[in-house]
Amino acid sequence: MDGFMRALVSVWTDSGFAALTWENCVMILVGLVLLYLSIAKEYEPLLLLPIAFGCIMANFPNTGFEDEMGVMMAIGFGIKYEIFPPLIFMGVGAMTDFGPLLANPKTMLLGAAAQIGVFVALAGAMMLGFNVQQASAIGIKLAPHLLGAIAVAAYSYMSLVPLIQPPIMKLMTTKEQRKIKMVNLRPVSHFEKVVFPIVVAIVVSLLLPPVAALMGCLCMGNLFEVSGVTARLSDTAQNALINIVTIFLATGTGLTMSGDKFLRLETIEIIVLGLIAFAAGTAGGVLFGQIMRIASGNKINPLIGSAGVSAVPMAARVSQVVGLKDNPSNYLLMQAMGPNV
């Protein structure tokens, strides 16, 4: 009997239950809430579901995940050495239509104006005591030891685009301005669509060599789609490749969300900064849209500026929805896709 009890005690001692901390329990609960949001509410499920499950797995004690064993080592390697982001960009490029931007290049300025949110986040982070490297990482949503918190902030406000943006858009525009109908976009030739990713890849990579991998993969993926001669490669990049890499990248992000690293004041600060940055980006885009409206003689609807926050294509759809509420015959979707991409 004593031997049986010792065996039971040994099993309990070696199990994860004995090593569970309150931080682990809280983060497992967070993971379950994120699973609910991704499944029941369909908030960015392709990203949020693997992040949520990775979060739950990260808080199982005595698993060895922190040592990056087996498949976890491969996932950690892909994140650490920046293998996954360029592959993601290749898929995004294959799925992106640059036609609206080529048809109305001025909308690129709206996309640039909406990036004020990046600088708001950077300034805010530095005011809260983050160093310049950490503040920059929060601004552009990337940093190894802050990855979990930044990812949760990013995907939280991206999924809440339809709630966050409309009040800001309405506050900064009048009903008459929201009713403005824009002229149809000109047709974009096949030649333009093919030349665009080639020129962008060459110019941007030579101008900013550190981003060559990201921009090169983005443009190559887009060329797969627009060239018309690599349908199989485009299909692979848009579907199989990006889905596989998304699983690894999102799960790896979730695995950074262990309780001892995540339950800190800086996590709350990052999430709040992300929301403030998103709101500031929306406001910046609409404000510049107002400037372009005045300069064009009321030919540009300032609502499309809000799509510059680059939550593709959700932000463009929000521009369309808000415009339709004040003018049921106003279709801004394709116009908003310009600053969106």
PDB file of C-alpha atoms in Angstrom, residues 97-328:
ATOM      1  CA  ASP A  97      -4.780  43.596 -56.178  1.00  0.00           C
ATOM      2  CA  PHE A  98      -2.738  46.740 -56.751  1.00  0.00           C
ATOM      3  CA  GLY A  99      -5.112  47.819 -59.525  1.00  0.00           C
ATOM      4  CA  PRO A 100      -7.012  50.437 -57.451  1.00  0.00           C
ATOM      5  CA  LEU A 101      -3.724  51.989 -56.348  1.00  0.00           C
ATOM      6  CA  LEU A 102      -2.396  52.100 -59.920  1.00  0.00           C
ATOM      7  CA  ALA A 103      -5.669  53.567 -61.148  1.00  0.00           C
ATOM      8  CA  ASN A 104      -5.531  56.354 -58.553  1.00  0.00           C
ATOM      9  CA  PRO A 105      -1.937  56.746 -57.286  1.00  0.00           C
ATOM     10  CA  LYS A 106      -2.851  59.777 -55.161  1.00  0.00           C
ATOM     11  CA  THR A 107      -4.474  57.432 -52.646  1.00  0.00           C
ATOM     12  CA  MET A 108      -0.989  56.244 -51.709  1.00  0.00           C
ATOM     13  CA  LEU A 109      -0.675  59.511 -49.771  1.00  0.00           C
ATOM     14  CA  LEU A 110      -3.704  58.548 -47.679  1.00  0.00           C
ATOM     15  CA  GLY A 111      -2.061  55.267 -46.798  1.00  0.00           C
ATOM     16  CA  ALA A 112       1.064  57.131 -45.739  1.00  0.00           C
ATOM     17  CA  ALA A 113      -0.915  59.635 -43.653  1.00  0.00           C
ATOM     18  CA  ALA A 114      -2.644  56.838 -41.753  1.00  0.00           C
ATOM     19  CA  GLN A 115       0.747  55.542 -40.601  1.00  0.00           C
ATOM     20  CA  ILE A 116       0.835  58.367 -38.065  1.00  0.00           C
ATOM     21  CA  GLY A 117      -0.432  55.702 -35.685  1.00  0.00           C
ATOM     22  CA  VAL A 118       3.012  54.076 -35.806  1.00  0.00           C
ATOM     23  CA  PHE A 119       4.628  57.274 -34.549  1.00  0.00           C
ATOM     24  CA  VAL A 120       1.944  57.800 -31.913  1.00  0.00           C
ATOM     25  CA  ALA A 121       2.658  54.317 -30.583  1.00  0.00           C
ATOM     26  CA  LEU A 122       6.413  54.962 -30.653  1.00  0.00           C
ATOM     27  CA  ALA A 123       6.118  58.283 -28.811  1.00  0.00           C
ATOM     28  CA  GLY A 124       3.673  56.852 -26.303  1.00  0.00           C
ATOM     29  CA  ALA A 125       5.894  53.860 -25.600  1.00  0.00           C
ATOM     30  CA  MET A 126       8.901  56.079 -24.954  1.00  0.00           C
ATOM     31  CA  MET A 127       6.832  58.229 -22.575  1.00  0.00           C
ATOM     32  CA  LEU A 128       5.932  55.067 -20.651  1.00  0.00           C
ATOM     33  CA  GLY A 129       9.589  54.189 -20.200  1.00  0.00           C
ATOM     34  CA  PHE A 130      10.287  51.742 -23.032  1.00  0.00           C
ATOM     35  CA  ASN A 131      13.685  52.228 -24.657  1.00  0.00           C
ATOM     36  CA  VAL A 132      13.839  53.348 -28.287  1.00  0.00           C
ATOM     37  CA  GLN A 133      14.310  49.808 -29.639  1.00  0.00           C
ATOM     38  CA  GLN A 134      11.285  48.511 -27.695  1.00  0.00           C
ATOM     39  CA  ALA A 135       9.242  51.577 -28.610  1.00  0.00           C
ATOM     40  CA  SER A 136      10.056  51.087 -32.299  1.00  0.00           C
ATOM     41  CA  ALA A 137       9.080  47.424 -32.038  1.00  0.00           C
ATOM     42  CA  ILE A 138       5.711  48.352 -30.518  1.00  0.00           C
ATOM     43  CA  GLY A 139       5.193  50.905 -33.277  1.00  0.00           C
ATOM     44  CA  ILE A 140       5.741  48.373 -36.072  1.00  0.00           C
ATOM     45  CA  LYS A 141       4.329  45.344 -34.209  1.00  0.00           C
ATOM     46  CA  LEU A 142       7.490  43.238 -34.030  1.00  0.00           C
ATOM     47  CA  ALA A 143       9.914  42.326 -31.223  1.00  0.00           C
ATOM     48  CA  PRO A 144      11.014  38.890 -29.969  1.00  0.00           C
ATOM     49  CA  HIS A 145      10.368  39.236 -26.228  1.00  0.00           C
ATOM     50  CA  LEU A 146       7.278  41.421 -26.691  1.00  0.00           C
ATOM     51  CA  LEU A 147       5.841  39.395 -29.568  1.00  0.00           C
ATOM     52  CA  GLY A 148       2.941  37.856 -27.653  1.00  0.00           C
ATOM     53  CA  ALA A 149       1.677  41.124 -26.210  1.00  0.00           C
ATOM     54  CA  ILE A 150       2.122  43.008 -29.483  1.00  0.00           C
ATOM     55  CA  ALA A 151       0.358  40.276 -31.478  1.00  0.00           C
ATOM     56  CA  VAL A 152      -2.611  40.218 -29.097  1.00  0.00           C
ATOM     57  CA  ALA A 153      -2.862  44.018 -29.320  1.00  0.00           C
ATOM     58  CA  ALA A 154      -2.612  43.978 -33.108  1.00  0.00           C
ATOM     59  CA  TYR A 155      -5.174  41.256 -33.724  1.00  0.00           C
ATOM     60  CA  SER A 156      -7.542  42.606 -31.068  1.00  0.00           C
ATOM     61  CA  TYR A 157      -7.930  46.003 -32.671  1.00  0.00           C
ATOM     62  CA  MET A 158      -7.862  44.552 -36.199  1.00  0.00           C
ATOM     63  CA  SER A 159     -10.853  42.371 -35.332  1.00  0.00           C
ATOM     64  CA  LEU A 160     -12.622  45.395 -33.817  1.00  0.00           C
ATOM     65  CA  VAL A 161     -12.224  47.623 -36.890  1.00  0.00           C
ATOM     66  CA  PRO A 162     -16.014  47.923 -37.432  1.00  0.00           C
ATOM     67  CA  LEU A 163     -16.416  49.204 -33.847  1.00  0.00           C
ATOM     68  CA  ILE A 164     -13.376  51.473 -33.508  1.00  0.00           C
ATOM     69  CA  GLN A 165     -13.306  53.297 -36.837  1.00  0.00           C
ATOM     70  CA  PRO A 166     -16.888  54.531 -37.576  1.00  0.00           C
ATOM     71  CA  PRO A 167     -17.193  56.922 -34.579  1.00  0.00           C
ATOM     72  CA  ILE A 168     -13.845  58.531 -35.476  1.00  0.00           C
ATOM     73  CA  MET A 169     -14.779  58.761 -39.156  1.00  0.00           C
ATOM     74  CA  LYS A 170     -18.131  60.400 -38.355  1.00  0.00           C
ATOM     75  CA  LEU A 171     -16.568  62.795 -35.863  1.00  0.00           C
ATOM     76  CA  MET A 172     -14.124  64.085 -38.485  1.00  0.00           C
ATOM     77  CA  THR A 173     -16.566  64.407 -41.404  1.00  0.00           C
ATOM     78  CA  THR A 174     -19.946  65.979 -42.102  1.00  0.00           C
ATOM     79  CA  LYS A 175     -22.909  64.099 -43.541  1.00  0.00           C
ATOM     80  CA  GLU A 176     -22.538  65.985 -46.835  1.00  0.00           C
ATOM     81  CA  GLN A 177     -18.882  65.038 -47.068  1.00  0.00           C
ATOM     82  CA  ARG A 178     -19.701  61.379 -46.433  1.00  0.00           C
ATOM     83  CA  LYS A 179     -22.193  61.521 -49.311  1.00  0.00           C
ATOM     84  CA  ILE A 180     -19.535  62.475 -51.883  1.00  0.00           C
ATOM     85  CA  LYS A 181     -19.519  60.031 -54.801  1.00  0.00           C
ATOM     86  CA  MET A 182     -16.178  59.374 -56.485  1.00  0.00           C
ATOM     87  CA  VAL A 183     -15.792  58.696 -60.200  1.00  0.00           C
ATOM     88  CA  ASN A 184     -15.161  55.144 -61.383  1.00  0.00           C
ATOM     89  CA  LEU A 185     -11.549  54.046 -61.540  1.00  0.00           C
ATOM     90  CA  ARG A 186      -9.892  53.783 -64.931  1.00  0.00           C
ATOM     91  CA  PRO A 187      -9.091  50.295 -66.248  1.00  0.00           C
ATOM     92  CA  VAL A 188      -5.550  49.167 -65.411  1.00  0.00           C
ATOM     93  CA  SER A 189      -3.708  47.357 -68.190  1.00  0.00           C
ATOM     94  CA  HIS A 190      -2.043  43.976 -67.841  1.00  0.00           C
ATOM     95  CA  PHE A 191       1.300  45.623 -68.672  1.00  0.00           C
ATOM     96  CA  GLU A 192       0.971  48.049 -65.748  1.00  0.00           C
ATOM     97  CA  LYS A 193       0.096  45.256 -63.322  1.00  0.00           C
ATOM     98  CA  VAL A 194       3.128  43.228 -64.412  1.00  0.00           C
ATOM     99  CA  VAL A 195       5.613  46.101 -64.396  1.00  0.00           C
ATOM    100  CA  PHE A 196       4.522  47.465 -61.009  1.00  0.00           C
ATOM    101  CA  PRO A 197       5.814  44.648 -58.727  1.00  0.00           C
ATOM    102  CA  ILE A 198       9.043  44.386 -60.730  1.00  0.00           C
ATOM    103  CA  VAL A 199       9.797  48.107 -60.430  1.00  0.00           C
ATOM    104  CA  VAL A 200       8.806  48.229 -56.743  1.00  0.00           C
ATOM    105  CA  ALA A 201      11.027  45.248 -55.901  1.00  0.00           C
ATOM    106  CA  ILE A 202      14.046  46.792 -57.638  1.00  0.00           C
ATOM    107  CA  VAL A 203      13.640  50.369 -56.381  1.00  0.00           C
ATOM    108  CA  VAL A 204      12.686  49.598 -52.778  1.00  0.00           C
ATOM    109  CA  SER A 205      15.271  46.837 -52.317  1.00  0.00           C
ATOM    110  CA  LEU A 206      18.063  49.089 -53.615  1.00  0.00           C
ATOM    111  CA  LEU A 207      16.834  52.042 -51.566  1.00  0.00           C
ATOM    112  CA  LEU A 208      16.316  50.038 -48.335  1.00  0.00           C
ATOM    113  CA  PRO A 209      18.373  46.810 -48.502  1.00  0.00           C
ATOM    114  CA  PRO A 210      17.189  45.480 -45.065  1.00  0.00           C
ATOM    115  CA  VAL A 211      13.619  45.083 -46.382  1.00  0.00           C
ATOM    116  CA  ALA A 212      14.638  43.329 -49.606  1.00  0.00           C
ATOM    117  CA  ALA A 213      13.476  39.903 -48.406  1.00  0.00           C
ATOM    118  CA  LEU A 214      10.018  41.134 -47.410  1.00  0.00           C
ATOM    119  CA  MET A 215       9.431  43.356 -50.439  1.00  0.00           C
ATOM    120  CA  GLY A 216      10.989  40.855 -52.830  1.00  0.00           C
ATOM    121  CA  CYS A 217       8.674  38.070 -51.656  1.00  0.00           C
ATOM    122  CA  LEU A 218       5.645  40.388 -51.672  1.00  0.00           C
ATOM    123  CA  CYS A 219       6.337  41.480 -55.248  1.00  0.00           C
ATOM    124  CA  MET A 220       7.199  37.991 -56.473  1.00  0.00           C
ATOM    125  CA  GLY A 221       3.944  36.664 -55.025  1.00  0.00           C
ATOM    126  CA  ASN A 222       2.033  39.444 -56.775  1.00  0.00           C
ATOM    127  CA  LEU A 223       3.853  38.683 -60.034  1.00  0.00           C
ATOM    128  CA  PHE A 224       2.788  35.031 -59.727  1.00  0.00           C
ATOM    129  CA  GLU A 225      -0.811  36.280 -59.828  1.00  0.00           C
ATOM    130  CA  VAL A 226      -0.715  39.104 -62.390  1.00  0.00           C
ATOM    131  CA  SER A 227       1.678  37.549 -64.904  1.00  0.00           C
ATOM    132  CA  GLY A 228      -0.982  35.113 -66.073  1.00  0.00           C
ATOM    133  CA  VAL A 229       1.551  32.340 -66.698  1.00  0.00           C
ATOM    134  CA  THR A 230       2.122  30.946 -63.178  1.00  0.00           C
ATOM    135  CA  ALA A 231      -1.368  30.084 -61.996  1.00  0.00           C
ATOM    136  CA  ARG A 232      -0.155  27.027 -60.062  1.00  0.00           C
ATOM    137  CA  LEU A 233       2.469  29.025 -58.178  1.00  0.00           C
ATOM    138  CA  SER A 234      -0.044  31.756 -57.402  1.00  0.00           C
ATOM    139  CA  ASP A 235      -2.532  29.191 -56.111  1.00  0.00           C
ATOM    140  CA  THR A 236       0.125  27.585 -53.903  1.00  0.00           C
ATOM    141  CA  ALA A 237       1.259  30.937 -52.502  1.00  0.00           C
ATOM    142  CA  GLN A 238      -2.323  32.091 -51.814  1.00  0.00           C
ATOM    143  CA  ASN A 239      -3.478  28.862 -50.230  1.00  0.00           C
ATOM    144  CA  ALA A 240      -1.197  25.988 -49.209  1.00  0.00           C
ATOM    145  CA  LEU A 241       1.960  28.015 -48.472  1.00  0.00           C
ATOM    146  CA  ILE A 242       0.400  30.904 -46.592  1.00  0.00           C
ATOM    147  CA  ASN A 243      -1.867  28.557 -44.624  1.00  0.00           C
ATOM    148  CA  ILE A 244       1.035  26.362 -43.489  1.00  0.00           C
ATOM    149  CA  VAL A 245       3.225  29.312 -42.544  1.00  0.00           C
ATOM    150  CA  THR A 246       0.320  31.053 -40.790  1.00  0.00           C
ATOM    151  CA  ILE A 247      -0.176  27.981 -38.603  1.00  0.00           C
ATOM    152  CA  PHE A 248       3.505  27.966 -37.607  1.00  0.00           C
ATOM    153  CA  LEU A 249       3.819  31.735 -37.119  1.00  0.00           C
ATOM    154  CA  ALA A 250       0.568  32.132 -35.174  1.00  0.00           C
ATOM    155  CA  THR A 251       1.212  29.075 -32.999  1.00  0.00           C
ATOM    156  CA  GLY A 252       4.739  30.306 -32.334  1.00  0.00           C
ATOM    157  CA  THR A 253       3.315  33.683 -31.329  1.00  0.00           C
ATOM    158  CA  GLY A 254       0.959  31.979 -28.886  1.00  0.00           C
ATOM    159  CA  LEU A 255       3.846  29.987 -27.424  1.00  0.00           C
ATOM    160  CA  THR A 256       5.468  33.264 -26.311  1.00  0.00           C
ATOM    161  CA  MET A 257       2.475  33.988 -24.062  1.00  0.00           C
ATOM    162  CA  SER A 258       3.561  32.134 -20.948  1.00  0.00           C
ATOM    163  CA  GLY A 259       2.160  33.553 -17.716  1.00  0.00           C
ATOM    164  CA  ASP A 260       5.474  34.564 -16.178  1.00  0.00           C
ATOM    165  CA  LYS A 261       6.360  36.648 -19.259  1.00  0.00           C
ATOM    166  CA  PHE A 262       2.939  37.942 -20.249  1.00  0.00           C
ATOM    167  CA  LEU A 263       1.222  39.039 -17.023  1.00  0.00           C
ATOM    168  CA  ARG A 264       3.079  42.301 -16.622  1.00  0.00           C
ATOM    169  CA  LEU A 265       2.132  45.967 -16.596  1.00  0.00           C
ATOM    170  CA  GLU A 266       3.960  46.465 -19.888  1.00  0.00           C
ATOM    171  CA  THR A 267       1.522  44.051 -21.583  1.00  0.00           C
ATOM    172  CA  ILE A 268      -1.462  46.231 -20.657  1.00  0.00           C
ATOM    173  CA  GLU A 269       0.466  49.303 -21.752  1.00  0.00           C
ATOM    174  CA  ILE A 270       1.214  47.725 -25.136  1.00  0.00           C
ATOM    175  CA  ILE A 271      -2.438  46.776 -25.702  1.00  0.00           C
ATOM    176  CA  VAL A 272      -3.609  50.291 -24.809  1.00  0.00           C
ATOM    177  CA  LEU A 273      -0.925  51.819 -27.042  1.00  0.00           C
ATOM    178  CA  GLY A 274      -2.055  49.608 -29.908  1.00  0.00           C
ATOM    179  CA  LEU A 275      -5.634  50.806 -29.618  1.00  0.00           C
ATOM    180  CA  ILE A 276      -4.538  54.452 -29.379  1.00  0.00           C
ATOM    181  CA  ALA A 277      -2.257  54.013 -32.399  1.00  0.00           C
ATOM    182  CA  PHE A 278      -5.059  52.467 -34.441  1.00  0.00           C
ATOM    183  CA  ALA A 279      -7.410  55.322 -33.581  1.00  0.00           C
ATOM    184  CA  ALA A 280      -4.701  57.882 -34.410  1.00  0.00           C
ATOM    185  CA  GLY A 281      -3.999  56.179 -37.733  1.00  0.00           C
ATOM    186  CA  THR A 282      -7.689  56.301 -38.625  1.00  0.00           C
ATOM    187  CA  ALA A 283      -7.871  59.979 -37.705  1.00  0.00           C
ATOM    188  CA  GLY A 284      -4.687  60.775 -39.637  1.00  0.00           C
ATOM    189  CA  GLY A 285      -6.007  59.106 -42.776  1.00  0.00           C
ATOM    190  CA  VAL A 286      -9.369  60.880 -42.623  1.00  0.00           C
ATOM    191  CA  LEU A 287      -7.692  64.231 -41.898  1.00  0.00           C
ATOM    192  CA  PHE A 288      -5.498  63.911 -44.980  1.00  0.00           C
ATOM    193  CA  GLY A 289      -8.587  62.784 -46.868  1.00  0.00           C
ATOM    194  CA  GLN A 290     -10.136  66.132 -45.935  1.00  0.00           C
ATOM    195  CA  ILE A 291      -7.089  67.940 -47.305  1.00  0.00           C
ATOM    196  CA  MET A 292      -7.346  65.985 -50.578  1.00  0.00           C
ATOM    197  CA  ARG A 293     -11.098  66.661 -50.704  1.00  0.00           C
ATOM    198  CA  ILE A 294     -10.483  70.423 -50.508  1.00  0.00           C
ATOM    199  CA  ALA A 295      -7.625  70.296 -53.034  1.00  0.00           C
ATOM    200  CA  SER A 296      -9.720  68.253 -55.499  1.00  0.00           C
ATOM    201  CA  GLY A 297     -12.801  70.463 -55.243  1.00  0.00           C
ATOM    202  CA  ASN A 298     -14.928  67.945 -53.343  1.00  0.00           C
ATOM    203  CA  LYS A 299     -14.135  65.063 -55.707  1.00  0.00           C
ATOM    204  CA  ILE A 300     -12.552  62.838 -53.037  1.00  0.00           C
ATOM    205  CA  ASN A 301     -14.571  61.353 -50.200  1.00  0.00           C
ATOM    206  CA  PRO A 302     -12.452  61.711 -47.016  1.00  0.00           C
ATOM    207  CA  LEU A 303     -13.844  58.423 -45.655  1.00  0.00           C
ATOM    208  CA  ILE A 304     -11.444  56.421 -47.833  1.00  0.00           C
ATOM    209  CA  GLY A 305      -8.539  57.835 -45.803  1.00  0.00           C
ATOM    210  CA  SER A 306      -9.507  55.593 -42.891  1.00  0.00           C
ATOM    211  CA  ALA A 307      -8.620  52.542 -45.015  1.00  0.00           C
ATOM    212  CA  GLY A 308      -4.962  53.595 -44.894  1.00  0.00           C
ATOM    213  CA  VAL A 309      -4.497  51.751 -41.591  1.00  0.00           C
ATOM    214  CA  SER A 310      -3.847  48.675 -43.815  1.00  0.00           C
ATOM    215  CA  ALA A 311      -6.106  46.148 -42.075  1.00  0.00           C
ATOM    216  CA  VAL A 312      -6.804  44.551 -45.468  1.00  0.00           C
ATOM    217  CA  PRO A 313      -9.600  44.390 -46.581  1.00  0.00           C
ATOM    218  CA  MET A 314     -11.589  45.093 -43.407  1.00  0.00           C
ATOM    219  CA  ALA A 315     -10.781  48.811 -43.249  1.00  0.00           C
ATOM    220  CA  ALA A 316     -11.807  49.296 -46.895  1.00  0.00           C
ATOM    221  CA  ARG A 317     -15.121  47.567 -46.199  1.00  0.00           C
ATOM    222  CA  VAL A 318     -15.726  49.893 -43.237  1.00  0.00           C
ATOM    223  CA  SER A 319     -15.215  52.926 -45.523  1.00  0.00           C
ATOM    224  CA  GLN A 320     -17.821  51.435 -47.841  1.00  0.00           C
ATOM    225  CA  VAL A 321     -20.323  50.695 -45.047  1.00  0.00           C
ATOM    226  CA  VAL A 322     -20.071  54.155 -43.452  1.00  0.00           C
ATOM    227  CA  GLY A 323     -20.450  55.820 -46.847  1.00  0.00           C
ATOM    228  CA  LEU A 324     -23.520  53.729 -47.718  1.00  0.00           C
ATOM    229  CA  LYS A 325     -25.314  54.743 -44.527  1.00  0.00           C
ATOM    230  CA  ASP A 326     -25.460  58.385 -45.658  1.00  0.00           C
ATOM    231  CA  ASN A 327     -25.729  57.696 -49.386  1.00  0.00           C
ATOM    232  CA  PRO A 328     -27.143  54.270 -50.377  1.00  0.00           C
TER     233      PRO A 328
END
